[in-house]
Amino acid sequence: AKKRQCDTASLLIRQWWMMENLAEQEELSIKEGGEELHVNDEVRGVIPSSSCRMDPLFTRPENSLEAARALKALRTVVKSRGNSASGTLLDPTSRRRFDLTSKLIQRTSVALESRLLNAFSEIYVAGGTYDFSSPDAATRPGRLNWIELRNLAMALSNFDGGRGLHKRYVQMVVR
């Protein structure tokens, strides 16, 4: 159990550093007359993966559940700063880096949740019948891909407890 906790903490720290580094690169780029990171376009897949500056964890759809969990953990770190005395003890440089990183985490979270909601809507609206006879049945023509819907719902549960998914689902069903 302790090893798993250490591994989880180590992964969280690496993800934080990755986001912090990306946020600082973005700030330097803007100062030098460049443009800000196109988080929405990268996460939605509009920008080819070979041209993305963000980690593939956040840009590849097959990593959605892992990305959603990572962002939830990172948002918890950001939230905990406001709830502790340690947030007030940071020097100005550390505070600036923390703020830059937290803004990038928030932008990435919004973009990923949006991509997941849109993917859920596309699959659900395509329609079909539920077929729970086997996992392969979900991918047959005329069937609703409930496995992919379940995976998207699991990922979306990491964003405000799935409230956005609930709202979207109600909007689609109640029309």
mmCIF file of N, CA and C in Angstrom, residues 64-137:
data_model
loop_
_atom_site.group_PDB
_atom_site.id
_atom_site.type_symbol
_atom_site.label_atom_id
_atom_site.label_comp_id
_atom_site.label_asym_id
_atom_site.label_seq_id
_atom_site.Cartn_x
_atom_site.Cartn_y
_atom_site.Cartn_z
ATOM 1 N N SER A 64 -7.946 9.192 -22.425
ATOM 2 C CA SER A 64 -8.914 10.082 -21.771
ATOM 3 C C SER A 64 -9.130 9.795 -20.291
ATOM 4 N N LEU A 65 -9.298 8.542 -19.928
ATOM 5 C CA LEU A 65 -9.563 8.229 -18.522
ATOM 6 C C LEU A 65 -8.358 8.577 -17.659
ATOM 7 N N GLU A 66 -7.190 8.198 -18.100
ATOM 8 C CA GLU A 66 -5.968 8.519 -17.354
ATOM 9 C C GLU A 66 -5.762 10.032 -17.270
ATOM 10 N N ALA A 67 -6.025 10.738 -18.365
ATOM 11 C CA ALA A 67 -5.872 12.198 -18.382
ATOM 12 C C ALA A 67 -6.863 12.858 -17.428
ATOM 13 N N ALA A 68 -8.097 12.376 -17.428
ATOM 14 C CA ALA A 68 -9.117 12.936 -16.539
ATOM 15 C C ALA A 68 -8.727 12.729 -15.072
ATOM 16 N N ARG A 69 -8.204 11.558 -14.757
ATOM 17 C CA ARG A 69 -7.773 11.291 -13.380
ATOM 18 C C ARG A 69 -6.583 12.177 -12.995
ATOM 19 N N ALA A 70 -5.648 12.332 -13.929
ATOM 20 C CA ALA A 70 -4.473 13.177 -13.656
ATOM 21 C C ALA A 70 -4.900 14.619 -13.418
ATOM 22 N N LEU A 71 -5.795 15.124 -14.250
ATOM 23 C CA LEU A 71 -6.253 16.506 -14.088
ATOM 24 C C LEU A 71 -7.038 16.691 -12.789
ATOM 25 N N LYS A 72 -7.788 15.680 -12.393
ATOM 26 C CA LYS A 72 -8.510 15.768 -11.119
ATOM 27 C C LYS A 72 -7.508 15.889 -9.969
ATOM 28 N N ALA A 73 -6.457 15.081 -9.998
ATOM 29 C CA ALA A 73 -5.431 15.146 -8.948
ATOM 30 C C ALA A 73 -4.719 16.497 -8.966
ATOM 31 N N LEU A 74 -4.428 17.011 -10.166
ATOM 32 C CA LEU A 74 -3.756 18.304 -10.273
ATOM 33 C C LEU A 74 -4.660 19.443 -9.784
ATOM 34 N N ARG A 75 -5.946 19.363 -10.096
ATOM 35 C CA ARG A 75 -6.889 20.382 -9.607
ATOM 36 C C ARG A 75 -6.996 20.334 -8.086
ATOM 37 N N THR A 76 -6.868 19.143 -7.517
ATOM 38 C CA THR A 76 -6.895 19.006 -6.061
ATOM 39 C C THR A 76 -5.692 19.707 -5.446
ATOM 40 N N VAL A 77 -4.528 19.593 -6.083
ATOM 41 C CA VAL A 77 -3.336 20.288 -5.601
ATOM 42 C C VAL A 77 -3.568 21.793 -5.643
ATOM 43 N N VAL A 78 -4.121 22.274 -6.744
ATOM 44 C CA VAL A 78 -4.391 23.710 -6.883
ATOM 45 C C VAL A 78 -5.374 24.162 -5.802
ATOM 46 N N LYS A 79 -6.414 23.387 -5.608
ATOM 47 C CA LYS A 79 -7.438 23.731 -4.616
ATOM 48 C C LYS A 79 -6.858 23.712 -3.205
ATOM 49 N N SER A 80 -5.987 22.776 -2.925
ATOM 50 C CA SER A 80 -5.434 22.658 -1.575
ATOM 51 C C SER A 80 -4.553 23.851 -1.209
ATOM 52 N N ARG A 81 -3.970 24.501 -2.201
ATOM 53 C CA ARG A 81 -3.147 25.682 -1.919
ATOM 54 C C ARG A 81 -3.978 26.759 -1.249
ATOM 55 N N GLY A 82 -5.183 26.937 -1.723
ATOM 56 C CA GLY A 82 -6.055 27.958 -1.157
ATOM 57 C C GLY A 82 -6.567 27.606 0.232
ATOM 58 N N ASN A 83 -6.463 26.342 0.596
ATOM 59 C CA ASN A 83 -6.973 25.898 1.894
ATOM 60 C C ASN A 83 -5.877 25.724 2.938
ATOM 61 N N SER A 84 -4.647 26.139 2.609
ATOM 62 C CA SER A 84 -3.564 25.909 3.564
ATOM 63 C C SER A 84 -2.735 27.173 3.761
ATOM 64 N N ALA A 85 -2.026 27.184 4.842
ATOM 65 C CA ALA A 85 -1.144 28.310 5.129
ATOM 66 C C ALA A 85 0.059 28.321 4.208
ATOM 67 N N SER A 86 0.410 27.161 3.651
ATOM 68 C CA SER A 86 1.594 27.093 2.791
ATOM 69 C C SER A 86 1.449 27.961 1.550
ATOM 70 N N GLY A 87 0.220 28.193 1.112
ATOM 71 C CA GLY A 87 0.007 29.037 -0.056
ATOM 72 C C GLY A 87 0.442 30.469 0.166
ATOM 73 N N THR A 88 0.374 30.913 1.394
ATOM 74 C CA THR A 88 0.770 32.290 1.693
ATOM 75 C C THR A 88 2.263 32.417 1.954
ATOM 76 N N LEU A 89 2.945 31.286 2.119
ATOM 77 C CA LEU A 89 4.370 31.315 2.417
ATOM 78 C C LEU A 89 5.250 31.282 1.164
ATOM 79 N N LEU A 90 4.641 31.138 -0.001
ATOM 80 C CA LEU A 90 5.421 31.065 -1.230
ATOM 81 C C LEU A 90 6.035 32.421 -1.567
ATOM 82 N N ASP A 91 7.249 32.378 -2.091
ATOM 83 C CA ASP A 91 7.866 33.614 -2.546
ATOM 84 C C ASP A 91 7.168 34.052 -3.835
ATOM 85 N N PRO A 92 7.346 35.302 -4.260
ATOM 86 C CA PRO A 92 6.633 35.802 -5.450
ATOM 87 C C PRO A 92 6.892 34.976 -6.716
ATOM 88 N N THR A 93 8.111 34.500 -6.917
ATOM 89 C CA THR A 93 8.411 33.710 -8.116
ATOM 90 C C THR A 93 7.669 32.381 -8.082
ATOM 91 N N SER A 94 7.686 31.729 -6.944
ATOM 92 C CA SER A 94 6.975 30.451 -6.809
ATOM 93 C C SER A 94 5.475 30.650 -6.962
ATOM 94 N N ARG A 95 4.962 31.726 -6.401
ATOM 95 C CA ARG A 95 3.533 32.026 -6.500
ATOM 96 C C ARG A 95 3.146 32.249 -7.966
ATOM 97 N N ARG A 96 3.988 32.982 -8.720
ATOM 98 C CA ARG A 96 3.716 33.238 -10.138
ATOM 99 C C ARG A 96 3.701 31.917 -10.916
ATOM 100 N N ARG A 97 4.704 31.055 -10.668
ATOM 101 C CA ARG A 97 4.761 29.761 -11.355
ATOM 102 C C ARG A 97 3.545 28.900 -11.012
ATOM 103 N N PHE A 98 3.166 28.926 -9.746
ATOM 104 C CA PHE A 98 1.993 28.160 -9.314
ATOM 105 C C PHE A 98 0.752 28.667 -10.029
ATOM 106 N N ASP A 99 0.587 29.984 -10.099
ATOM 107 C CA ASP A 99 -0.577 30.565 -10.766
ATOM 108 C C ASP A 99 -0.601 30.234 -12.250
ATOM 109 N N LEU A 100 0.549 30.326 -12.910
ATOM 110 C CA LEU A 100 0.630 29.962 -14.333
ATOM 111 C C LEU A 100 0.221 28.504 -14.544
ATOM 112 N N THR A 101 0.750 27.654 -13.703
ATOM 113 C CA THR A 101 0.467 26.225 -13.813
ATOM 114 C C THR A 101 -1.005 25.942 -13.549
ATOM 115 N N SER A 102 -1.558 26.569 -12.532
ATOM 116 C CA SER A 102 -2.970 26.315 -12.211
ATOM 117 C C SER A 102 -3.887 26.787 -13.338
ATOM 118 N N LYS A 103 -3.540 27.884 -13.994
ATOM 119 C CA LYS A 103 -4.354 28.355 -15.126
ATOM 120 C C LYS A 103 -4.287 27.373 -16.288
ATOM 121 N N LEU A 104 -3.100 26.833 -16.556
ATOM 122 C CA LEU A 104 -2.966 25.848 -17.631
ATOM 123 C C LEU A 104 -3.733 24.576 -17.287
ATOM 124 N N ILE A 105 -3.686 24.157 -16.044
ATOM 125 C CA ILE A 105 -4.438 22.970 -15.618
ATOM 126 C C ILE A 105 -5.929 23.212 -15.810
ATOM 127 N N GLN A 106 -6.403 24.391 -15.458
ATOM 128 C CA GLN A 106 -7.820 24.717 -15.618
ATOM 129 C C GLN A 106 -8.214 24.728 -17.093
ATOM 130 N N ARG A 107 -7.418 25.363 -17.927
ATOM 131 C CA ARG A 107 -7.711 25.399 -19.372
ATOM 132 C C ARG A 107 -7.714 24.000 -19.965
ATOM 133 N N THR A 108 -6.771 23.173 -19.556
ATOM 134 C CA THR A 108 -6.699 21.801 -20.056
ATOM 135 C C THR A 108 -7.907 21.003 -19.581
ATOM 136 N N SER A 109 -8.320 21.212 -18.346
ATOM 137 C CA SER A 109 -9.485 20.509 -17.802
ATOM 138 C C SER A 109 -10.754 20.869 -18.574
ATOM 139 N N VAL A 110 -10.932 22.144 -18.836
ATOM 140 C CA VAL A 110 -12.114 22.587 -19.584
ATOM 141 C C VAL A 110 -12.107 21.981 -20.991
ATOM 142 N N ALA A 111 -10.951 21.992 -21.634
ATOM 143 C CA ALA A 111 -10.844 21.447 -22.992
ATOM 144 C C ALA A 111 -11.099 19.941 -23.016
ATOM 145 N N LEU A 112 -10.542 19.219 -22.063
ATOM 146 C CA LEU A 112 -10.735 17.763 -22.041
ATOM 147 C C LEU A 112 -12.179 17.407 -21.732
ATOM 148 N N GLU A 113 -12.777 18.089 -20.769
ATOM 149 C CA GLU A 113 -14.179 17.807 -20.458
ATOM 150 C C GLU A 113 -15.058 18.088 -21.678
ATOM 151 N N SER A 114 -14.778 19.159 -22.379
ATOM 152 C CA SER A 114 -15.543 19.495 -23.580
ATOM 153 C C SER A 114 -15.403 18.406 -24.647
ATOM 154 N N ARG A 115 -14.161 17.945 -24.866
ATOM 155 C CA ARG A 115 -13.946 16.883 -25.849
ATOM 156 C C ARG A 115 -14.700 15.615 -25.461
ATOM 157 N N LEU A 116 -14.653 15.259 -24.194
ATOM 158 C CA LEU A 116 -15.340 14.054 -23.729
ATOM 159 C C LEU A 116 -16.856 14.183 -23.859
ATOM 160 N N LEU A 117 -17.394 15.349 -23.502
ATOM 161 C CA LEU A 117 -18.842 15.567 -23.638
ATOM 162 C C LEU A 117 -19.283 15.486 -25.094
ATOM 163 N N ASN A 118 -18.488 16.085 -25.975
ATOM 164 C CA ASN A 118 -18.829 16.036 -27.396
ATOM 165 C C ASN A 118 -18.770 14.605 -27.931
ATOM 166 N N ALA A 119 -17.778 13.838 -27.507
ATOM 167 C CA ALA A 119 -17.666 12.446 -27.943
ATOM 168 C C ALA A 119 -18.860 11.637 -27.434
ATOM 169 N N PHE A 120 -19.247 11.862 -26.193
ATOM 170 C CA PHE A 120 -20.411 11.177 -25.628
ATOM 171 C C PHE A 120 -21.655 11.504 -26.441
ATOM 172 N N SER A 121 -21.842 12.796 -26.723
ATOM 173 C CA SER A 121 -23.021 13.232 -27.480
ATOM 174 C C SER A 121 -23.054 12.609 -28.870
ATOM 175 N N GLU A 122 -21.913 12.593 -29.551
ATOM 176 C CA GLU A 122 -21.860 12.026 -30.902
ATOM 177 C C GLU A 122 -22.272 10.558 -30.908
ATOM 178 N N ILE A 123 -21.773 9.808 -29.959
ATOM 179 C CA ILE A 123 -22.098 8.376 -29.903
ATOM 180 C C ILE A 123 -23.562 8.180 -29.546
ATOM 181 N N TYR A 124 -24.048 8.914 -28.552
ATOM 182 C CA TYR A 124 -25.414 8.741 -28.090
ATOM 183 C C TYR A 124 -26.419 9.170 -29.166
ATOM 184 N N VAL A 125 -26.144 10.300 -29.808
ATOM 185 C CA VAL A 125 -27.066 10.826 -30.816
ATOM 186 C C VAL A 125 -27.103 9.928 -32.060
ATOM 187 N N ALA A 126 -26.013 9.239 -32.338
ATOM 188 C CA ALA A 126 -25.987 8.320 -33.483
ATOM 189 C C ALA A 126 -27.050 7.234 -33.319
ATOM 190 N N GLY A 127 -27.424 6.963 -32.080
ATOM 191 C CA GLY A 127 -28.510 6.028 -31.806
ATOM 192 C C GLY A 127 -28.120 4.575 -31.971
ATOM 193 N N GLY A 128 -29.122 3.764 -31.958
ATOM 194 C CA GLY A 128 -28.930 2.327 -32.052
ATOM 195 C C GLY A 128 -29.577 1.658 -30.863
ATOM 196 N N THR A 129 -29.521 0.357 -30.883
ATOM 197 C CA THR A 129 -30.105 -0.401 -29.779
ATOM 198 C C THR A 129 -29.001 -0.892 -28.856
ATOM 199 N N TYR A 130 -29.360 -1.015 -27.610
ATOM 200 C CA TYR A 130 -28.413 -1.555 -26.635
ATOM 201 C C TYR A 130 -28.325 -3.061 -26.844
ATOM 202 N N ASP A 131 -27.126 -3.572 -26.872
ATOM 203 C CA ASP A 131 -26.922 -5.018 -26.987
ATOM 204 C C ASP A 131 -25.823 -5.394 -26.003
ATOM 205 N N PHE A 132 -26.250 -5.981 -24.881
ATOM 206 C CA PHE A 132 -25.305 -6.327 -23.831
ATOM 207 C C PHE A 132 -24.864 -7.792 -23.912
ATOM 208 N N SER A 133 -25.166 -8.450 -25.020
ATOM 209 C CA SER A 133 -24.859 -9.875 -25.128
ATOM 210 C C SER A 133 -23.363 -10.166 -25.076
ATOM 211 N N SER A 134 -22.559 -9.249 -25.598
ATOM 212 C CA SER A 134 -21.105 -9.401 -25.528
ATOM 213 C C SER A 134 -20.465 -8.041 -25.772
ATOM 214 N N PRO A 135 -19.221 -7.867 -25.343
ATOM 215 C CA PRO A 135 -18.548 -6.588 -25.607
ATOM 216 C C PRO A 135 -18.432 -6.285 -27.110
ATOM 217 N N ASP A 136 -18.294 -7.316 -27.925
ATOM 218 C CA ASP A 136 -18.193 -7.100 -29.371
ATOM 219 C C ASP A 136 -19.505 -6.612 -29.967
ATOM 220 N N ALA A 137 -20.608 -6.983 -29.345
ATOM 221 C CA ALA A 137 -21.916 -6.593 -29.870
ATOM 222 C C ALA A 137 -22.089 -5.082 -29.886
#
